[in-house]
mmCIF file of C-alpha atoms in Angstrom:
data_model
loop_
_atom_site.group_PDB
_atom_site.id
_atom_site.type_symbol
_atom_site.label_atom_id
_atom_site.label_comp_id
_atom_site.label_asym_id
_atom_site.label_seq_id
_atom_site.Cartn_x
_atom_site.Cartn_y
_atom_site.Cartn_z
ATOM 1 C CA UNK B 1 -23.256 23.310 0.536
ATOM 2 C CA UNK B 2 -24.147 25.315 3.646
ATOM 3 C CA UNK B 3 -20.645 26.379 4.571
ATOM 4 C CA UNK B 4 -19.676 30.029 5.170
ATOM 5 C CA UNK B 5 -16.258 31.417 3.996
ATOM 6 C CA UNK B 6 -14.263 34.131 2.394
ATOM 7 C CA UNK B 7 -12.963 34.308 -1.149
ATOM 8 C CA UNK B 8 -10.665 36.639 -3.066
ATOM 9 C CA UNK B 9 -12.043 39.841 -4.773
ATOM 10 C CA UNK B 10 -13.797 39.068 -7.942
ATOM 11 C CA UNK B 11 -15.710 35.965 -6.729
ATOM 12 C CA UNK B 12 -18.724 35.131 -8.979
ATOM 13 C CA UNK B 13 -21.850 33.071 -8.512
ATOM 14 C CA UNK B 14 -20.974 29.662 -9.999
ATOM 15 C CA UNK B 15 -17.370 29.605 -8.854
ATOM 16 C CA UNK B 16 -16.261 26.417 -7.223
ATOM 17 C CA UNK B 17 -14.469 25.768 -3.940
ATOM 18 C CA UNK B 18 -11.882 22.997 -4.306
ATOM 19 C CA UNK B 19 -9.507 21.199 -2.028
ATOM 20 C CA UNK B 20 -6.232 20.486 -3.838
ATOM 21 C CA UNK B 21 -4.027 17.714 -2.619
ATOM 22 C CA UNK B 22 -0.775 19.128 -1.295
ATOM 23 C CA UNK B 23 -2.053 22.692 -0.925
ATOM 24 C CA UNK B 24 -2.905 24.029 2.565
ATOM 25 C CA UNK B 25 -6.015 26.133 1.799
ATOM 26 C CA UNK B 26 -9.196 25.588 -0.187
ATOM 27 C CA UNK B 27 -9.142 27.517 -3.478
ATOM 28 C CA UNK B 28 -11.753 29.260 -5.699
ATOM 29 C CA UNK B 29 -11.900 27.976 -9.292
ATOM 30 C CA UNK B 30 -13.826 29.174 -12.325
ATOM 31 C CA UNK B 31 -14.825 26.858 -15.088
ATOM 32 C CA UNK B 32 -13.298 27.896 -18.456
ATOM 33 C CA UNK B 33 -16.261 28.086 -21.000
ATOM 34 C CA UNK B 34 -14.097 26.751 -23.824
ATOM 35 C CA UNK B 35 -13.212 23.504 -22.121
ATOM 36 C CA UNK B 36 -15.310 21.714 -19.393
ATOM 37 C CA UNK B 37 -12.208 20.091 -17.770
ATOM 38 C CA UNK B 38 -10.231 23.401 -17.476
ATOM 39 C CA UNK B 39 -10.452 25.917 -14.617
ATOM 40 C CA UNK B 40 -9.074 29.280 -13.833
ATOM 41 C CA UNK B 41 -7.444 29.699 -10.403
ATOM 42 C CA UNK B 42 -9.105 32.758 -8.843
ATOM 43 C CA UNK B 43 -7.332 32.558 -5.491
ATOM 44 C CA UNK B 44 -7.217 31.081 -1.995
ATOM 45 C CA UNK B 45 -10.369 30.941 0.060
ATOM 46 C CA UNK B 46 -11.202 30.290 3.722
ATOM 47 C CA UNK B 47 -14.198 28.114 4.424
ATOM 48 C CA UNK B 48 -15.015 27.330 7.971
ATOM 49 C CA UNK B 49 -15.467 23.640 8.280
ATOM 50 C CA UNK B 50 -12.788 22.767 5.597
ATOM 51 C CA UNK B 51 -9.766 23.382 7.830
ATOM 52 C CA UNK B 52 -7.554 20.632 9.303
ATOM 53 C CA UNK B 53 -8.132 18.352 6.230
ATOM 54 C CA UNK B 54 -11.758 17.985 7.342
ATOM 55 C CA UNK B 55 -12.890 17.898 3.647
ATOM 56 C CA UNK B 56 -10.754 14.850 3.114
ATOM 57 C CA UNK B 57 -10.818 13.039 6.445
ATOM 58 C CA UNK B 58 -13.892 14.269 8.272
ATOM 59 C CA UNK B 59 -13.781 16.062 11.652
ATOM 60 C CA UNK B 60 -10.991 15.417 14.242
ATOM 61 C CA UNK B 61 -12.615 13.176 16.864
ATOM 62 C CA UNK B 62 -13.314 14.497 20.265
ATOM 63 C CA UNK B 63 -11.396 15.227 22.561
ATOM 64 C CA UNK B 64 -8.514 15.607 20.116
ATOM 65 C CA UNK B 65 -7.552 19.029 18.954
ATOM 66 C CA UNK B 66 -5.249 20.209 16.142
ATOM 67 C CA UNK B 67 -2.327 22.407 17.234
ATOM 68 C CA UNK B 68 -0.127 24.264 14.751
ATOM 69 C CA UNK B 69 3.470 24.871 15.563
ATOM 70 C CA UNK B 70 5.636 27.394 13.630
ATOM 71 C CA UNK B 71 9.405 27.490 13.184
ATOM 72 C CA UNK B 72 11.353 30.501 14.528
ATOM 73 C CA UNK B 73 10.694 32.530 11.342
ATOM 74 C CA UNK B 74 6.961 31.926 11.740
ATOM 75 C CA UNK B 75 6.633 30.414 8.194
ATOM 76 C CA UNK B 76 7.111 26.661 8.264
ATOM 77 C CA UNK B 77 4.606 24.772 10.196
ATOM 78 C CA UNK B 78 3.893 21.429 11.810
ATOM 79 C CA UNK B 79 0.428 20.008 12.724
ATOM 80 C CA UNK B 80 0.140 18.071 15.832
ATOM 81 C CA UNK B 81 -2.770 16.530 17.636
ATOM 82 C CA UNK B 82 -3.477 17.149 21.406
ATOM 83 C CA UNK B 83 -5.753 15.095 23.672
ATOM 84 C CA UNK B 84 -6.538 17.208 26.770
ATOM 85 C CA UNK B 85 -7.982 14.305 28.599
ATOM 86 C CA UNK B 86 -4.782 12.215 28.475
ATOM 87 C CA UNK B 87 -2.457 15.135 27.931
ATOM 88 C CA UNK B 88 -1.042 13.432 24.860
ATOM 89 C CA UNK B 89 0.570 15.434 22.034
ATOM 90 C CA UNK B 90 1.020 13.300 18.926
ATOM 91 C CA UNK B 91 2.378 13.691 15.383
ATOM 92 C CA UNK B 92 -0.213 11.140 14.335
ATOM 93 C CA UNK B 93 -3.686 12.119 13.133
ATOM 94 C CA UNK B 94 -6.243 10.275 15.156
ATOM 95 C CA UNK B 95 -8.413 9.978 11.981
ATOM 96 C CA UNK B 96 -5.786 7.561 10.387
ATOM 97 C CA UNK B 97 -4.672 4.081 11.235
ATOM 98 C CA UNK B 98 -1.007 3.214 11.530
ATOM 99 C CA UNK B 99 1.272 3.575 8.523
ATOM 100 C CA UNK B 100 2.274 -0.047 8.072
ATOM 101 C CA UNK B 101 4.881 0.051 5.328
ATOM 102 C CA UNK B 102 6.284 3.518 6.225
ATOM 103 C CA UNK B 103 8.297 5.095 9.052
ATOM 104 C CA UNK B 104 7.828 8.745 9.925
ATOM 105 C CA UNK B 105 11.046 10.862 9.701
ATOM 106 C CA UNK B 106 11.052 13.191 12.705
ATOM 107 C CA UNK B 107 12.369 16.781 12.157
ATOM 108 C CA UNK B 108 13.373 16.179 8.541
ATOM 109 C CA UNK B 109 15.946 18.533 6.978
ATOM 110 C CA UNK B 110 14.218 21.050 4.814
ATOM 111 C CA UNK B 111 15.004 22.265 1.218
ATOM 112 C CA UNK B 112 13.894 25.594 -0.134
ATOM 113 C CA UNK B 113 11.179 24.027 -2.283
ATOM 114 C CA UNK B 114 9.610 21.919 0.387
ATOM 115 C CA UNK B 115 5.928 22.398 1.309
ATOM 116 C CA UNK B 116 5.050 24.729 4.209
ATOM 117 C CA UNK B 117 3.650 21.766 6.120
ATOM 118 C CA UNK B 118 6.332 19.029 5.757
ATOM 119 C CA UNK B 119 5.933 15.385 6.704
ATOM 120 C CA UNK B 120 8.560 12.882 5.573
ATOM 121 C CA UNK B 121 8.209 9.148 5.488
ATOM 122 C CA UNK B 122 10.558 6.388 4.609
ATOM 123 C CA UNK B 123 9.499 3.042 3.111
ATOM 124 C CA UNK B 124 10.522 0.197 5.324
ATOM 125 C CA UNK B 125 11.515 -2.078 2.424
ATOM 126 C CA UNK B 126 12.613 0.106 -0.419
ATOM 127 C CA UNK B 127 14.071 2.967 1.538
ATOM 128 C CA UNK B 128 12.213 5.481 -0.633
ATOM 129 C CA UNK B 129 11.650 8.891 1.100
ATOM 130 C CA UNK B 130 8.588 10.898 0.367
ATOM 131 C CA UNK B 131 7.669 14.442 1.513
ATOM 132 C CA UNK B 132 3.855 13.742 2.162
ATOM 133 C CA UNK B 133 1.825 11.484 4.247
ATOM 134 C CA UNK B 134 1.192 8.214 2.158
ATOM 135 C CA UNK B 135 -2.294 8.095 3.721
ATOM 136 C CA UNK B 136 -3.122 11.283 1.835
ATOM 137 C CA UNK B 137 -2.136 9.977 -1.594
ATOM 138 C CA UNK B 138 -4.864 9.977 -4.346
ATOM 139 C CA UNK B 139 -4.915 6.106 -4.200
ATOM 140 C CA UNK B 140 -5.355 6.139 -0.362
ATOM 141 C CA UNK B 141 -8.095 8.664 -0.543
ATOM 142 C CA UNK B 142 -9.928 6.814 -3.315
ATOM 143 C CA UNK B 143 -9.674 3.615 -1.138
ATOM 144 C CA UNK B 144 -11.354 5.574 1.714
ATOM 145 C CA UNK B 145 -14.180 6.382 -0.692
ATOM 146 C CA UNK B 146 -13.371 9.963 -1.637
ATOM 147 C CA UNK B 147 -13.895 11.340 -5.217
ATOM 148 C CA UNK B 148 -10.533 12.419 -6.565
ATOM 149 C CA UNK B 149 -10.360 14.046 -9.888
ATOM 150 C CA UNK B 150 -7.782 15.373 -12.278
ATOM 151 C CA UNK B 151 -8.400 18.676 -14.231
ATOM 152 C CA UNK B 152 -6.377 21.374 -15.879
ATOM 153 C CA UNK B 153 -5.705 24.731 -14.074
ATOM 154 C CA UNK B 154 -4.730 27.879 -15.943
#
């Protein structure tokens, strides 16, 4: 409550702004009257204050700033964090602690179905490779005290 934003044409009073794990923008959902756990996806939204994973992790601490880097085609992006006081540019989000059981894979090769914002990590013991930050898994977010819910989209 109290945020200002933009939504797709056809927004209605009672529509819900939702942050979906693995998606890079808030979305507008409408509850289906036939089923209380089913929502219609109306479209993407922009809500000032919900950018840079703020809804999940809180604000980026000062003096850090988020910087977005695009590939040559201007489509695939990488988020990095810049501290102007120390002139440090880092792949690591200052809102997180270290990833103890995982190693970041720098500049991973991309596949056509990869997410626009791609981060790859390799498990130190098992060798498993994942294409998301393990600190943003549902289990990790619940451990941080966030409410994570499952529901049906149509």
